[in-house]
PDB file of C-alpha atoms in Angstrom:
ATOM      1  CA  MET L 200      -2.583   6.559  11.626  1.00  0.00           C
ATOM      2  CA  ALA L 201      -5.002   4.033  10.102  1.00  0.00           C
ATOM      3  CA  TYR L 202      -3.696   1.279   7.836  1.00  0.00           C
ATOM      4  CA  THR L 203      -6.127   0.030   5.187  1.00  0.00           C
ATOM      5  CA  LEU L 204      -6.333  -2.940   2.855  1.00  0.00           C
ATOM      6  CA  THR L 205      -9.022  -2.375   0.236  1.00  0.00           C
ATOM      7  CA  GLY L 206     -10.318  -4.900  -2.301  1.00  0.00           C
ATOM      8  CA  LYS L 207     -12.603  -4.693  -5.304  1.00  0.00           C
ATOM      9  CA  LYS L 208     -14.760  -7.532  -3.946  1.00  0.00           C
ATOM     10  CA  GLY L 209     -14.049  -7.756  -0.220  1.00  0.00           C
ATOM     11  CA  GLY L 210     -14.374  -4.141   0.873  1.00  0.00           C
ATOM     12  CA  THR L 211     -11.891  -2.585   3.308  1.00  0.00           C
ATOM     13  CA  VAL L 212     -10.074  -3.822   6.389  1.00  0.00           C
ATOM     14  CA  ARG L 213      -8.918  -0.948   8.619  1.00  0.00           C
ATOM     15  CA  PHE L 214      -6.243  -1.367  11.249  1.00  0.00           C
ATOM     16  CA  VAL L 215      -6.797   1.409  13.794  1.00  0.00           C
ATOM     17  CA  PRO L 216      -4.719   1.261  17.013  1.00  0.00           C
ATOM     18  CA  ASN L 217      -6.799   0.738  20.195  1.00  0.00           C
ATOM     19  CA  ASP L 218      -9.857  -0.093  18.065  1.00  0.00           C
ATOM     20  CA  THR L 219      -9.539  -2.806  15.374  1.00  0.00           C
ATOM     21  CA  GLY L 220      -5.825  -3.578  15.403  1.00  0.00           C
ATOM     22  CA  VAL L 221      -2.394  -2.415  14.441  1.00  0.00           C
ATOM     23  CA  VAL L 222       0.152  -3.096  11.732  1.00  0.00           C
ATOM     24  CA  GLU L 223       3.478  -3.554  13.467  1.00  0.00           C
ATOM     25  CA  LYS L 224       5.743  -4.280  10.508  1.00  0.00           C
ATOM     26  CA  GLU L 225       5.815  -3.693   6.759  1.00  0.00           C
ATOM     27  CA  SER L 226       8.409  -5.300   4.517  1.00  0.00           C
ATOM     28  CA  GLU L 227       8.795  -4.570   0.794  1.00  0.00           C
ATOM     29  CA  SER L 228      10.924  -6.733  -1.480  1.00  0.00           C
ATOM     30  CA  TYR L 229      11.822  -6.578  -5.159  1.00  0.00           C
ATOM     31  CA  SER L 230      13.854  -8.997  -7.255  1.00  0.00           C
ATOM     32  CA  SER L 231      15.258  -9.211 -10.772  1.00  0.00           C
ATOM     33  CA  SER L 232      16.608 -12.047 -12.872  1.00  0.00           C
ATOM     34  CA  ILE L 233      19.305 -11.768 -15.537  1.00  0.00           C
ATOM     35  CA  THR L 234      19.487 -13.986 -18.606  1.00  0.00           C
ATOM     36  CA  SER L 235      22.798 -15.801 -19.027  1.00  0.00           C
ATOM     37  CA  ASN L 236      23.927 -17.342 -22.321  1.00  0.00           C
ATOM     38  CA  PRO L 237      27.272 -19.150 -22.643  1.00  0.00           C
ATOM     39  CA  VAL L 238      29.547 -18.461 -25.618  1.00  0.00           C
ATOM     40  CA  GLU L 239      32.381 -20.529 -27.081  1.00  0.00           C
ATOM     41  CA  ASP L 240      35.232 -19.158 -24.972  1.00  0.00           C
ATOM     42  CA  GLY L 241      33.465 -20.191 -21.751  1.00  0.00           C
ATOM     43  CA  ALA L 242      32.201 -16.766 -20.731  1.00  0.00           C
ATOM     44  CA  ASP L 243      28.543 -15.850 -20.290  1.00  0.00           C
ATOM     45  CA  ILE L 244      26.745 -13.034 -22.061  1.00  0.00           C
ATOM     46  CA  ASN L 245      24.026 -11.275 -20.065  1.00  0.00           C
ATOM     47  CA  ASP L 246      21.653  -9.517 -22.391  1.00  0.00           C
ATOM     48  CA  HIS L 247      18.385  -8.997 -20.542  1.00  0.00           C
ATOM     49  CA  VAL L 248      17.059  -8.130 -17.077  1.00  0.00           C
ATOM     50  CA  ASN L 249      13.582  -9.236 -15.990  1.00  0.00           C
ATOM     51  CA  ASN L 250      12.143  -7.245 -13.098  1.00  0.00           C
ATOM     52  CA  ALA L 251       9.808  -9.369 -10.986  1.00  0.00           C
ATOM     53  CA  GLN L 252       6.731  -7.827  -9.445  1.00  0.00           C
ATOM     54  CA  GLY L 253       7.059  -6.373  -5.964  1.00  0.00           C
ATOM     55  CA  GLN L 254       6.122  -8.220  -2.798  1.00  0.00           C
ATOM     56  CA  LEU L 255       4.807  -6.790   0.469  1.00  0.00           C
ATOM     57  CA  SER L 256       4.682  -8.532   3.836  1.00  0.00           C
ATOM     58  CA  ILE L 257       2.787  -7.021   6.748  1.00  0.00           C
ATOM     59  CA  SER L 258       2.280  -8.300  10.262  1.00  0.00           C
ATOM     60  CA  GLY L 259       0.424  -7.045  13.287  1.00  0.00           C
ATOM     61  CA  THR L 260      -2.420  -7.699  15.686  1.00  0.00           C
ATOM     62  CA  ILE L 261      -6.188  -7.731  15.233  1.00  0.00           C
ATOM     63  CA  VAL L 262      -8.308  -6.834  18.286  1.00  0.00           C
ATOM     64  CA  GLY L 263     -11.964  -6.190  19.056  1.00  0.00           C
ATOM     65  CA  GLY L 264     -13.562  -9.155  17.273  1.00  0.00           C
ATOM     66  CA  ASP L 265     -13.020 -11.433  14.318  1.00  0.00           C
ATOM     67  CA  SER L 266     -14.675  -9.388  11.545  1.00  0.00           C
ATOM     68  CA  ALA L 267     -11.260  -8.363  10.179  1.00  0.00           C
ATOM     69  CA  ILE L 268     -10.144 -12.019  10.293  1.00  0.00           C
ATOM     70  CA  ARG L 269     -13.226 -13.104   8.320  1.00  0.00           C
ATOM     71  CA  LYS L 270     -12.733 -10.295   5.803  1.00  0.00           C
ATOM     72  CA  LEU L 271      -9.062 -11.142   5.215  1.00  0.00           C
ATOM     73  CA  LYS L 272      -9.983 -14.807   4.675  1.00  0.00           C
ATOM     74  CA  GLN L 273     -12.730 -13.730   2.247  1.00  0.00           C
ATOM     75  CA  MET L 274     -10.258 -11.560   0.291  1.00  0.00           C
ATOM     76  CA  ARG L 275      -7.911 -14.518  -0.084  1.00  0.00           C
ATOM     77  CA  GLU L 276     -10.695 -16.953  -1.021  1.00  0.00           C
ATOM     78  CA  SER L 277     -12.129 -14.610  -3.677  1.00  0.00           C
ATOM     79  CA  ARG L 278      -8.632 -13.864  -5.097  1.00  0.00           C
ATOM     80  CA  ASP L 279      -9.382 -10.174  -4.654  1.00  0.00           C
ATOM     81  CA  ILE L 280      -7.069  -7.520  -6.154  1.00  0.00           C
ATOM     82  CA  LEU L 281      -6.103  -5.256  -3.276  1.00  0.00           C
ATOM     83  CA  THR L 282      -4.665  -1.828  -2.518  1.00  0.00           C
ATOM     84  CA  TYR L 283      -2.629  -1.327   0.654  1.00  0.00           C
ATOM     85  CA  ILE L 284      -2.200   2.087   2.254  1.00  0.00           C
ATOM     86  CA  GLY L 285       0.089   2.430   5.242  1.00  0.00           C
ATOM     87  CA  VAL L 286       3.628   3.749   5.454  1.00  0.00           C
ATOM     88  CA  THR L 287       4.010   1.827   2.180  1.00  0.00           C
ATOM     89  CA  ARG L 288       1.453   2.305  -0.605  1.00  0.00           C
ATOM     90  CA  MET L 289       1.017  -0.437  -3.208  1.00  0.00           C
ATOM     91  CA  THR L 290      -1.717  -1.356  -5.675  1.00  0.00           C
ATOM     92  CA  GLY L 291      -2.534  -4.442  -7.728  1.00  0.00           C
ATOM     93  CA  LEU L 292      -1.865  -6.902  -4.893  1.00  0.00           C
ATOM     94  CA  VAL L 293      -3.125 -10.428  -4.242  1.00  0.00           C
ATOM     95  CA  ILE L 294      -2.752 -12.433  -1.051  1.00  0.00           C
ATOM     96  CA  THR L 295      -0.221 -15.243  -1.430  1.00  0.00           C
ATOM     97  CA  SER L 296       0.092 -16.137   2.262  1.00  0.00           C
ATOM     98  CA  LEU L 297      -2.136 -15.518   5.274  1.00  0.00           C
ATOM     99  CA  LYS L 298      -1.469 -16.684   8.830  1.00  0.00           C
ATOM    100  CA  PHE L 299      -3.259 -16.145  12.156  1.00  0.00           C
ATOM    101  CA  ASP L 300      -1.831 -16.926  15.605  1.00  0.00           C
ATOM    102  CA  ARG L 301      -4.432 -16.981  18.369  1.00  0.00           C
ATOM    103  CA  SER L 302      -3.574 -16.647  22.046  1.00  0.00           C
ATOM    104  CA  TYR L 303      -5.401 -16.407  25.380  1.00  0.00           C
ATOM    105  CA  LYS L 304      -3.897 -12.921  25.711  1.00  0.00           C
ATOM    106  CA  ASN L 305      -6.053 -11.694  22.806  1.00  0.00           C
ATOM    107  CA  LYS L 306      -9.352 -13.533  23.265  1.00  0.00           C
ATOM    108  CA  ASN L 307     -11.311 -11.824  20.450  1.00  0.00           C
ATOM    109  CA  GLY L 308      -8.490 -11.326  17.972  1.00  0.00           C
ATOM    110  CA  ALA L 309      -5.245 -12.757  16.663  1.00  0.00           C
ATOM    111  CA  ALA L 310      -1.740 -11.905  15.610  1.00  0.00           C
ATOM    112  CA  PHE L 311      -1.504 -12.056  11.823  1.00  0.00           C
ATOM    113  CA  SER L 312       1.046 -12.108   9.037  1.00  0.00           C
ATOM    114  CA  LEU L 313       0.144 -11.469   5.445  1.00  0.00           C
ATOM    115  CA  THR L 314       2.157 -11.666   2.238  1.00  0.00           C
ATOM    116  CA  LEU L 315       0.945  -9.861  -0.877  1.00  0.00           C
ATOM    117  CA  LYS L 316       2.359  -9.919  -4.378  1.00  0.00           C
ATOM    118  CA  GLN L 317       1.835  -7.378  -7.137  1.00  0.00           C
ATOM    119  CA  ILE L 318       0.282  -8.674 -10.334  1.00  0.00           C
ATOM    120  CA  ARG L 319      -0.001  -7.333 -13.861  1.00  0.00           C
ATOM    121  CA  THR L 320      -3.413  -7.480 -15.486  1.00  0.00           C
ATOM    122  CA  THR L 321      -4.209  -7.065 -19.143  1.00  0.00           C
ATOM    123  CA  THR L 322      -7.127  -7.272 -21.530  1.00  0.00           C
ATOM    124  CA  SER L 323      -7.335  -9.228 -24.748  1.00  0.00           C
ATOM    125  CA  ASP L 324      -6.590  -7.382 -27.977  1.00  0.00           C
ATOM    126  CA  TYR L 325      -9.418  -6.625 -30.377  1.00  0.00           C
ATOM    127  CA  VAL L 326      -8.606  -6.615 -34.051  1.00  0.00           C
ATOM    128  CA  SER L 327     -11.165  -5.150 -36.437  1.00  0.00           C
ATOM    129  CA  MET L 328     -11.967  -7.380 -39.411  1.00  0.00           C
ATOM    130  CA  ASP L 329     -13.012  -4.338 -41.531  1.00  0.00           C
ATOM    131  CA  GLY L 330     -16.367  -5.762 -42.521  1.00  0.00           C
ATOM    132  CA  GLU L 331     -15.185  -9.327 -43.221  1.00  0.00           C
ATOM    133  CA  GLN L 332     -17.562 -12.026 -42.111  1.00  0.00           C
ATOM    134  CA  SER L 333     -16.609 -14.344 -39.316  1.00  0.00           C
ATOM    135  CA  MET L 334     -15.692 -17.944 -40.121  1.00  0.00           C
ATOM    136  CA  THR L 335     -18.922 -19.171 -38.523  1.00  0.00           C
ATOM    137  CA  SER L 336     -20.929 -17.045 -40.932  1.00  0.00           C
ATOM    138  CA  GLN L 337     -18.913 -18.406 -43.831  1.00  0.00           C
ATOM    139  CA  ASP L 338     -19.412 -21.972 -42.601  1.00  0.00           C
ATOM    140  CA  ALA L 339     -23.136 -21.431 -42.456  1.00  0.00           C
ATOM    141  CA  GLY L 340     -23.154 -20.509 -46.156  1.00  0.00           C
ATOM    142  CA  LYS L 341     -24.032 -16.870 -45.443  1.00  0.00           C
ATOM    143  CA  SER L 342     -21.140 -15.351 -47.378  1.00  0.00           C
ATOM    144  CA  ASN L 343     -21.688 -13.233 -50.480  1.00  0.00           C
ATOM    145  CA  ASN L 344     -18.564 -14.831 -51.971  1.00  0.00           C
ATOM    146  CA  ALA L 345     -19.718 -17.542 -54.409  1.00  0.00           C
ATOM    147  CA  GLN L 346     -16.953 -20.010 -53.484  1.00  0.00           C
ATOM    148  CA  LEU L 347     -17.369 -19.518 -49.702  1.00  0.00           C
ATOM    149  CA  ALA L 348     -21.144 -19.904 -50.018  1.00  0.00           C
ATOM    150  CA  LYS L 349     -20.573 -23.471 -51.305  1.00  0.00           C
ATOM    151  CA  THR L 350     -18.689 -24.337 -48.108  1.00  0.00           C
ATOM    152  CA  MET L 351     -20.384 -25.594 -44.977  1.00  0.00           C
ATOM    153  CA  ASN L 352     -19.285 -26.834 -41.573  1.00  0.00           C
ATOM    154  CA  ALA L 353     -19.579 -30.605 -41.169  1.00  0.00           C
ATOM    155  CA  GLY L 354     -18.106 -31.107 -37.712  1.00  0.00           C
ATOM    156  CA  MET L 355     -14.340 -31.563 -37.913  1.00  0.00           C
ATOM    157  CA  THR L 356     -14.315 -31.576 -41.720  1.00  0.00           C
ATOM    158  CA  THR L 357     -15.212 -28.892 -44.217  1.00  0.00           C
ATOM    159  CA  ILE L 358     -17.181 -29.955 -47.265  1.00  0.00           C
ATOM    160  CA  ALA L 359     -17.337 -27.908 -50.447  1.00  0.00           C
ATOM    161  CA  TYR L 360     -20.349 -28.626 -52.633  1.00  0.00           C
ATOM    162  CA  GLN L 361     -19.334 -28.290 -56.251  1.00  0.00           C
ATOM    163  CA  SER L 362     -20.291 -30.449 -59.228  1.00  0.00           C
ATOM    164  CA  VAL L 363     -17.460 -32.078 -61.187  1.00  0.00           C
ATOM    165  CA  SER L 364     -17.868 -33.511 -64.666  1.00  0.00           C
ATOM    166  CA  SER L 365     -17.339 -37.241 -65.223  1.00  0.00           C
ATOM    167  CA  ALA L 366     -14.626 -36.417 -67.807  1.00  0.00           C
ATOM    168  CA  SER L 367     -12.636 -34.593 -65.097  1.00  0.00           C
ATOM    169  CA  VAL L 368     -12.989 -37.573 -62.771  1.00  0.00           C
ATOM    170  CA  ASN L 369     -11.773 -39.950 -65.512  1.00  0.00           C
ATOM    171  CA  ARG L 370      -8.743 -37.757 -66.309  1.00  0.00           C
ATOM    172  CA  ARG L 371      -7.825 -37.627 -62.631  1.00  0.00           C
ATOM    173  CA  ASP L 372      -8.114 -41.417 -62.251  1.00  0.00           C
ATOM    174  CA  ALA L 373      -5.989 -41.998 -65.358  1.00  0.00           C
ATOM    175  CA  ALA L 374      -3.302 -39.650 -64.102  1.00  0.00           C
ATOM    176  CA  TYR L 375      -2.927 -41.457 -60.769  1.00  0.00           C
ATOM    177  CA  SER L 376      -3.575 -45.086 -61.673  1.00  0.00           C
ATOM    178  CA  GLY L 377      -2.004 -45.504 -65.124  1.00  0.00           C
ATOM    179  CA  GLY L 378       1.703 -45.989 -65.789  1.00  0.00           C
ATOM    180  CA  SER L 379       3.760 -43.343 -67.484  1.00  0.00           C
ATOM    181  CA  SER L 380       6.090 -44.084 -70.392  1.00  0.00           C
ATOM    182  CA  SER L 381       7.854 -40.750 -70.114  1.00  0.00           C
ATOM    183  CA  ALA L 382       9.578 -41.430 -66.801  1.00  0.00           C
ATOM    184  CA  PRO L 383      13.353 -42.131 -67.056  1.00  0.00           C
ATOM    185  CA  LEU L 384      14.338 -45.703 -66.184  1.00  0.00           C
ATOM    186  CA  THR L 385      17.895 -44.836 -65.185  1.00  0.00           C
ATOM    187  CA  ARG L 386      19.524 -41.964 -63.377  1.00  0.00           C
ATOM    188  CA  GLN L 387      20.578 -39.252 -65.804  1.00  0.00           C
ATOM    189  CA  THR L 388      22.998 -37.374 -63.532  1.00  0.00           C
ATOM    190  CA  GLY L 389      26.124 -38.648 -61.863  1.00  0.00           C
ATOM    191  CA  GLY L 390      25.889 -39.895 -58.296  1.00  0.00           C
ATOM    192  CA  TYR L 391      28.139 -38.734 -55.459  1.00  0.00           C
ATOM    193  CA  ASN L 392      29.805 -41.439 -53.335  1.00  0.00           C
ATOM    194  CA  GLY L 393      31.367 -39.010 -50.874  1.00  0.00           C
ATOM    195  CA  ILE L 394      34.702 -38.901 -52.700  1.00  0.00           C
ATOM    196  CA  ALA L 395      34.178 -38.228 -56.366  1.00  0.00           C
ATOM    197  CA  ILE L 396      31.437 -37.928 -58.961  1.00  0.00           C
ATOM    198  CA  SER L 397      31.012 -41.211 -60.854  1.00  0.00           C
TER     199      SER L 397
END
């Protein structure tokens, strides 16, 4: 039986007994974690289980040259997403640990051990704007909306070009700089001192 490790970038490494090598051991492992939240009486409430991705460890011997060694190193360096087919079959794997032990007994090869971990991949969501213009188009004054067309990008600040009458400016200044006679000088409601209302 041939054991294969195939990557999207690095091609395939085949372990064929009496030719390129042999896989002597496969080890699968899976783990889960449980959330634990303490409550007032001292007990814990467990309300969720997180299943971690699977892990696969394989070990064996490479013979007949170092092309398989180079290819395994290349798969690790390029962070290739791999598929392993042997007694165990797993997909979506990346190499997390790779070790070679060379010996005079195997002049053109090496004993190896390899740890792979499953990963989850995803793509970014796309949300349709239903014909709305992007913010960059609005910033460039390309919007059909009259108010947005007056707005332009000025680095970290946004400037809206709109003329304001001098009477409006004067009213604003008077509102913020002049005193007001209508404000109460004393507190109208009773205060609370922590004991009683005075």
